[in-house]
XYZ file of C-alpha atoms in Angstrom:
306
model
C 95.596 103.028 76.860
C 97.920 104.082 79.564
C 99.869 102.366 81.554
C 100.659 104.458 84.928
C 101.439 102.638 88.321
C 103.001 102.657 91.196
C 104.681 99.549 92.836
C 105.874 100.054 96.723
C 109.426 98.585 97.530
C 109.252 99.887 100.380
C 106.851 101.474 103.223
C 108.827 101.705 106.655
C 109.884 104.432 108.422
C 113.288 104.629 109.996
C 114.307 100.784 110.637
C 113.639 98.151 108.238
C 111.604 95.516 109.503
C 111.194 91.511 108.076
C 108.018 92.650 106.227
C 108.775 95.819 105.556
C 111.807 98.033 103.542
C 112.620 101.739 104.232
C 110.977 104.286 101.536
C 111.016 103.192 98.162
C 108.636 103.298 95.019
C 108.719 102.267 91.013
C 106.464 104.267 89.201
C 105.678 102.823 85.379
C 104.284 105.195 82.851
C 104.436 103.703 79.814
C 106.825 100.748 80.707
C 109.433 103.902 81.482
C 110.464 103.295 85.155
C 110.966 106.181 87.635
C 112.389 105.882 91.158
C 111.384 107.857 93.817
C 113.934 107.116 96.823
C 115.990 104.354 97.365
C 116.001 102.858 101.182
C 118.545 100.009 101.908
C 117.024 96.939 100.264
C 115.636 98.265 97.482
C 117.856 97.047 94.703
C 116.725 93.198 96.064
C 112.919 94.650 95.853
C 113.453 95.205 92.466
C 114.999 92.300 91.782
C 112.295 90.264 93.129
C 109.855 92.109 90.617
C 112.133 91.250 87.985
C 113.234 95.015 86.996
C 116.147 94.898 84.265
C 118.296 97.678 85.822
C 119.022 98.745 82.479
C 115.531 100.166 82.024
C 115.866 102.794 84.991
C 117.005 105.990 83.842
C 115.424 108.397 86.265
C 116.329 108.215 90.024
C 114.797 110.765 92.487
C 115.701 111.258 96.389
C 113.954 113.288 98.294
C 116.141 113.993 101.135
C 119.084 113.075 103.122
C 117.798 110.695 105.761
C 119.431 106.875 105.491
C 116.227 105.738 105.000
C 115.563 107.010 101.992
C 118.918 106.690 100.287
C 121.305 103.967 101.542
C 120.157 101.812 98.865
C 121.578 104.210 96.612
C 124.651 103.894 96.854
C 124.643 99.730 96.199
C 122.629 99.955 93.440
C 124.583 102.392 91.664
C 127.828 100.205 92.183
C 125.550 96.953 90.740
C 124.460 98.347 88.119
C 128.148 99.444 87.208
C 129.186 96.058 87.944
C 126.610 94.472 85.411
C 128.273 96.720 82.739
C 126.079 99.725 82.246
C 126.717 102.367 79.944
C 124.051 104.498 79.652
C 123.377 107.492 81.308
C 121.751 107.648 84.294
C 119.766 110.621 85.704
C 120.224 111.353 89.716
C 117.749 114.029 91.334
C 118.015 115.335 94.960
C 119.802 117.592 97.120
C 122.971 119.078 96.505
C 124.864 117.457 99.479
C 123.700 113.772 97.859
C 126.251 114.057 95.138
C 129.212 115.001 97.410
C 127.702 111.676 99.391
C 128.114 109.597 96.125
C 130.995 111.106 95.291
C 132.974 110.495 98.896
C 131.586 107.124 98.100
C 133.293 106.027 94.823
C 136.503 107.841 96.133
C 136.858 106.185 99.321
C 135.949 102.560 97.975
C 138.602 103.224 95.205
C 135.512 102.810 92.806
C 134.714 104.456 89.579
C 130.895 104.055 87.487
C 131.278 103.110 83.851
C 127.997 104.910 82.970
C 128.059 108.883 83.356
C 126.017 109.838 86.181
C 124.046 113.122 85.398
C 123.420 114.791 88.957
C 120.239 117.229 89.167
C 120.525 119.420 92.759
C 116.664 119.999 93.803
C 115.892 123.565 95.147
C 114.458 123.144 98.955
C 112.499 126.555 98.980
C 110.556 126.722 95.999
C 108.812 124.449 93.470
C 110.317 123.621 90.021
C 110.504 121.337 86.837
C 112.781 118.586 87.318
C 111.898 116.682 83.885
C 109.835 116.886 81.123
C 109.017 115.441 77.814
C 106.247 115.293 75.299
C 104.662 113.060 77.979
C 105.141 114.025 80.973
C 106.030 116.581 83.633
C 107.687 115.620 87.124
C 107.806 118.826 89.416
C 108.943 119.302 92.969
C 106.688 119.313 96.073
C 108.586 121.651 98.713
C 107.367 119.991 102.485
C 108.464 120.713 105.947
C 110.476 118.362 107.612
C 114.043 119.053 109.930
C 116.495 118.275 106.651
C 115.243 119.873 103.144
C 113.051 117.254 101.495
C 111.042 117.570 98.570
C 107.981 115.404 97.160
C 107.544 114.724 93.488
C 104.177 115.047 91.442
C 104.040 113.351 87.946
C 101.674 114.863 85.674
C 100.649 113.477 82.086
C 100.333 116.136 79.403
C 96.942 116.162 77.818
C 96.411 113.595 75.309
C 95.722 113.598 71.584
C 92.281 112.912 70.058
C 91.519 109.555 68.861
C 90.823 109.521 65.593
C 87.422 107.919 64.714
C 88.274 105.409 61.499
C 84.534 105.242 60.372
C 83.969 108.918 60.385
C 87.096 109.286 58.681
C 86.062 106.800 55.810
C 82.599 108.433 55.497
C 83.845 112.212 55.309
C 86.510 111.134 53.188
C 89.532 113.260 55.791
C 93.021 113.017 53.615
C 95.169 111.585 55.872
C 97.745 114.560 55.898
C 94.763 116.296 58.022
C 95.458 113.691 61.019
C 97.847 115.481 63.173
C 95.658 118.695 63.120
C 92.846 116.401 64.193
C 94.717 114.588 66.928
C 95.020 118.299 68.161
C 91.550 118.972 68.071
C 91.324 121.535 64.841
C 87.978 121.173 62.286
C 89.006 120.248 58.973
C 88.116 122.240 56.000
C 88.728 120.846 52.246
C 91.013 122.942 50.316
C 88.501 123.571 47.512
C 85.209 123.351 49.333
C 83.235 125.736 51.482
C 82.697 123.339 53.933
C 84.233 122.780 57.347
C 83.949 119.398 59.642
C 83.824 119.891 62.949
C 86.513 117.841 64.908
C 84.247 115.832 67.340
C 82.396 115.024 64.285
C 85.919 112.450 63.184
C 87.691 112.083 66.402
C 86.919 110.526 69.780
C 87.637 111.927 73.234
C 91.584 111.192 74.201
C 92.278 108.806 77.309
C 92.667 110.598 80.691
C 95.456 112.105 81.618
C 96.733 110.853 84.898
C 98.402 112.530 87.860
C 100.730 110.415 91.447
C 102.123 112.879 93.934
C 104.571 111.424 96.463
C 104.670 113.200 99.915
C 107.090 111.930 102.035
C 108.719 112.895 105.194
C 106.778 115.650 106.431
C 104.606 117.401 109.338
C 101.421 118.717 108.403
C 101.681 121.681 105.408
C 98.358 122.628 104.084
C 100.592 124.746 101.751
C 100.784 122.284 99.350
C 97.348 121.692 98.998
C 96.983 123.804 95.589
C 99.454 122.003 94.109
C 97.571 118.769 94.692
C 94.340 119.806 93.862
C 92.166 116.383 91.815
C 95.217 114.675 92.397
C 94.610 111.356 90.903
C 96.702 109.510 93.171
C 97.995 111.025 96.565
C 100.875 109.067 98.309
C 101.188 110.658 101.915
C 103.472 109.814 104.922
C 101.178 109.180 108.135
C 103.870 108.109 110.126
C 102.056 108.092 113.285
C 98.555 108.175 114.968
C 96.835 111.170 115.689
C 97.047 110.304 119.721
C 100.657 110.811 119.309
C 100.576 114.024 117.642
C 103.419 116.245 119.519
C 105.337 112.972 119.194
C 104.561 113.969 115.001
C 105.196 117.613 115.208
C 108.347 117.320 117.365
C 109.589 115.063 114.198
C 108.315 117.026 111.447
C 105.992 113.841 110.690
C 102.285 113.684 109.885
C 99.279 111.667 111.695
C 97.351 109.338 109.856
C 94.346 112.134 110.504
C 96.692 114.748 108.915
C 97.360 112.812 105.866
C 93.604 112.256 105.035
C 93.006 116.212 105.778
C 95.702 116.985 103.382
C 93.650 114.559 100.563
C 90.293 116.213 101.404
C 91.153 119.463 100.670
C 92.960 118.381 97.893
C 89.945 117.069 96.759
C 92.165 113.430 95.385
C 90.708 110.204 93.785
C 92.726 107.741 96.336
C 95.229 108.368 99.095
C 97.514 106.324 100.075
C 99.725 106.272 103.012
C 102.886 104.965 104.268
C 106.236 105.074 106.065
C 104.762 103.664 108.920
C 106.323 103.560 112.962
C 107.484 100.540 113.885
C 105.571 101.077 116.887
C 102.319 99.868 115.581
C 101.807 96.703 114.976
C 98.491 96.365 113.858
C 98.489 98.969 110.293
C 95.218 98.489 109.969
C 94.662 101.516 113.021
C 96.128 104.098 111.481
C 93.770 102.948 108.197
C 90.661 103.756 109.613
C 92.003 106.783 111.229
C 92.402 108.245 108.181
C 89.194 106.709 106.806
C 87.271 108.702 109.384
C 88.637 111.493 107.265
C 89.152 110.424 103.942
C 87.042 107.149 103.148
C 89.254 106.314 99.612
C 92.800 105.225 101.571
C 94.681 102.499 101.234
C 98.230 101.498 103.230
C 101.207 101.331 100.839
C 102.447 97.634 102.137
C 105.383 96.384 100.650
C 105.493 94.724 96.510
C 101.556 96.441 96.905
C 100.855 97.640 92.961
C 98.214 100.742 92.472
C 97.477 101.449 88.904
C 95.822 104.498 87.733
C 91.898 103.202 85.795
């Protein structure tokens, strides 16, 4: 079975508070660990959770604002410092490595792991990574800096192969992989062909997270979410304070649901909350009015994809 989930580091907006970090999120497919941004604080967060930093490979920013990268920086120094040497893969905008770069140069540092830096394109969607697994594209959104989102997307599974079926039909094993791929099986010297849902069973579900952070409201994106599994939204304010939102290229709580409506997703959830509002729970069932399957994104909070 799969393993895909999401653990928040992080769910404030601009200012850190005691409960809560600036933007940050592990996502676990597989036990293979992807960040998506790093606000200051988040190297402790993932200490606390007891992430070996050895097992991220994949880091992903999705714009220039401090709080969504000025834990970058530290934890690419610690990591050095605790004798890395394997590669690690950066992705954001193109400004992020001259950032880094200034970094090590001014603080007289050097890594002793190659950093492999991957500039995201700000005006139109693209492939960032994929495997046999897995695809992780761009979201373009509409904030006052270029920012991107990231969707993860599992490639479809193979068929399960049904052992009983397999014993009573008498299936060669060299026929397996076809099966897995959903082919019939004919024998070699029979006239006889065995359809494939007769020996395999259905393949788990393939399972789908898009991150949308800083952003006002962009029903573009909609088609690119559509039966999103999981929807991760910013809803940085309430709707009562919606010029307050627009002038800051944020979203409402209100907005946020919309977007998951039309999207048509399992479960939104929504974050990088104002410091403003005390009480989370409001902007909650604001979006509930909307979109009754929302949850907040509160700090060390796990979601996992059933």
């Amino acid at each position: 079975m799969t393993k895909f989930s999401i653990l928040i580091l992080g769910s404030a907006s601009a200012a850190p508070t005691l409960a809560r970090n600036p933007s940050a999120q592990l996502i676990n497919i597989n036990e293979q660990y992807y960040l998506i941004d790093c606000g200051e604080g988040t190297q402790n967060r993932l200490r606390q959770h007891k992430i070996k930093f050895q097992r991220l490979n994949h880091i992903f920013i999705s714009h220039l604002h401090g709080d969504h990268y000025l834990g970058l920086l530290g934890l690419l120094q610690t990591m050095s410092l605790l004798g890395r040497t394997l590669p690690l893969n950066l992705y954001g905008p193109k400004q992020l490595k001259e950032l880094v770069d200034m970094n090590l140069a001014y603080s007289h540092s050097t890594l002793k792991y190659p950093l492999i830096f991957h500039e995201t394109q700000t005006n139109q969607s693209e492939v960032l990574f994929e495997n046999e697994h897995l695809t992780i594209s761009t979201i373009i959104l509409d904030h006052r800096v270029p920012c991107t989102g990231f969707l993860f997307k599992e490639k479809p599974k193979p068929r399960k192969i049904n052992p009983k079926a397999i014993k009573r039909y008498e299936i060669p094993k060299y026929a397996m992989d076809n099966l897995k791929r959903g082919l019939d099986f004919s024998f070699p010297d029979k006239n006889e062909v065995i359809k494939n849902e007769l020996l395999t069973l259905n393949p788990d579900e393939s399972y789908s997270y898009a991150y949308c952070s800083d952003t006002k409201f962009n029903e573009r994106i909609v088609p690119q979410l559509k039966d999103i599994d999981i929807l991760y939204h910013e809803a940085t304010f309430l709707h009562r304070d919606e010029k307050r939102a627009e002038a800051t290229y944020h979203s409402t709580a209100k907005q946020a649901a919309t977007i998951a409506k039309q999207a048509n997703a399992k479960l939104l959830i929504i974050g990088h909350f104002s410091n403003r509002y005390k009480d989370l729970n409001v902007l909650l069932d604001e979006a509930k009015t909307i979109f009754a399957n929302t949850q907040l994104a509160q700090d060390d909070a796990v979601f996992e994809m059933v």
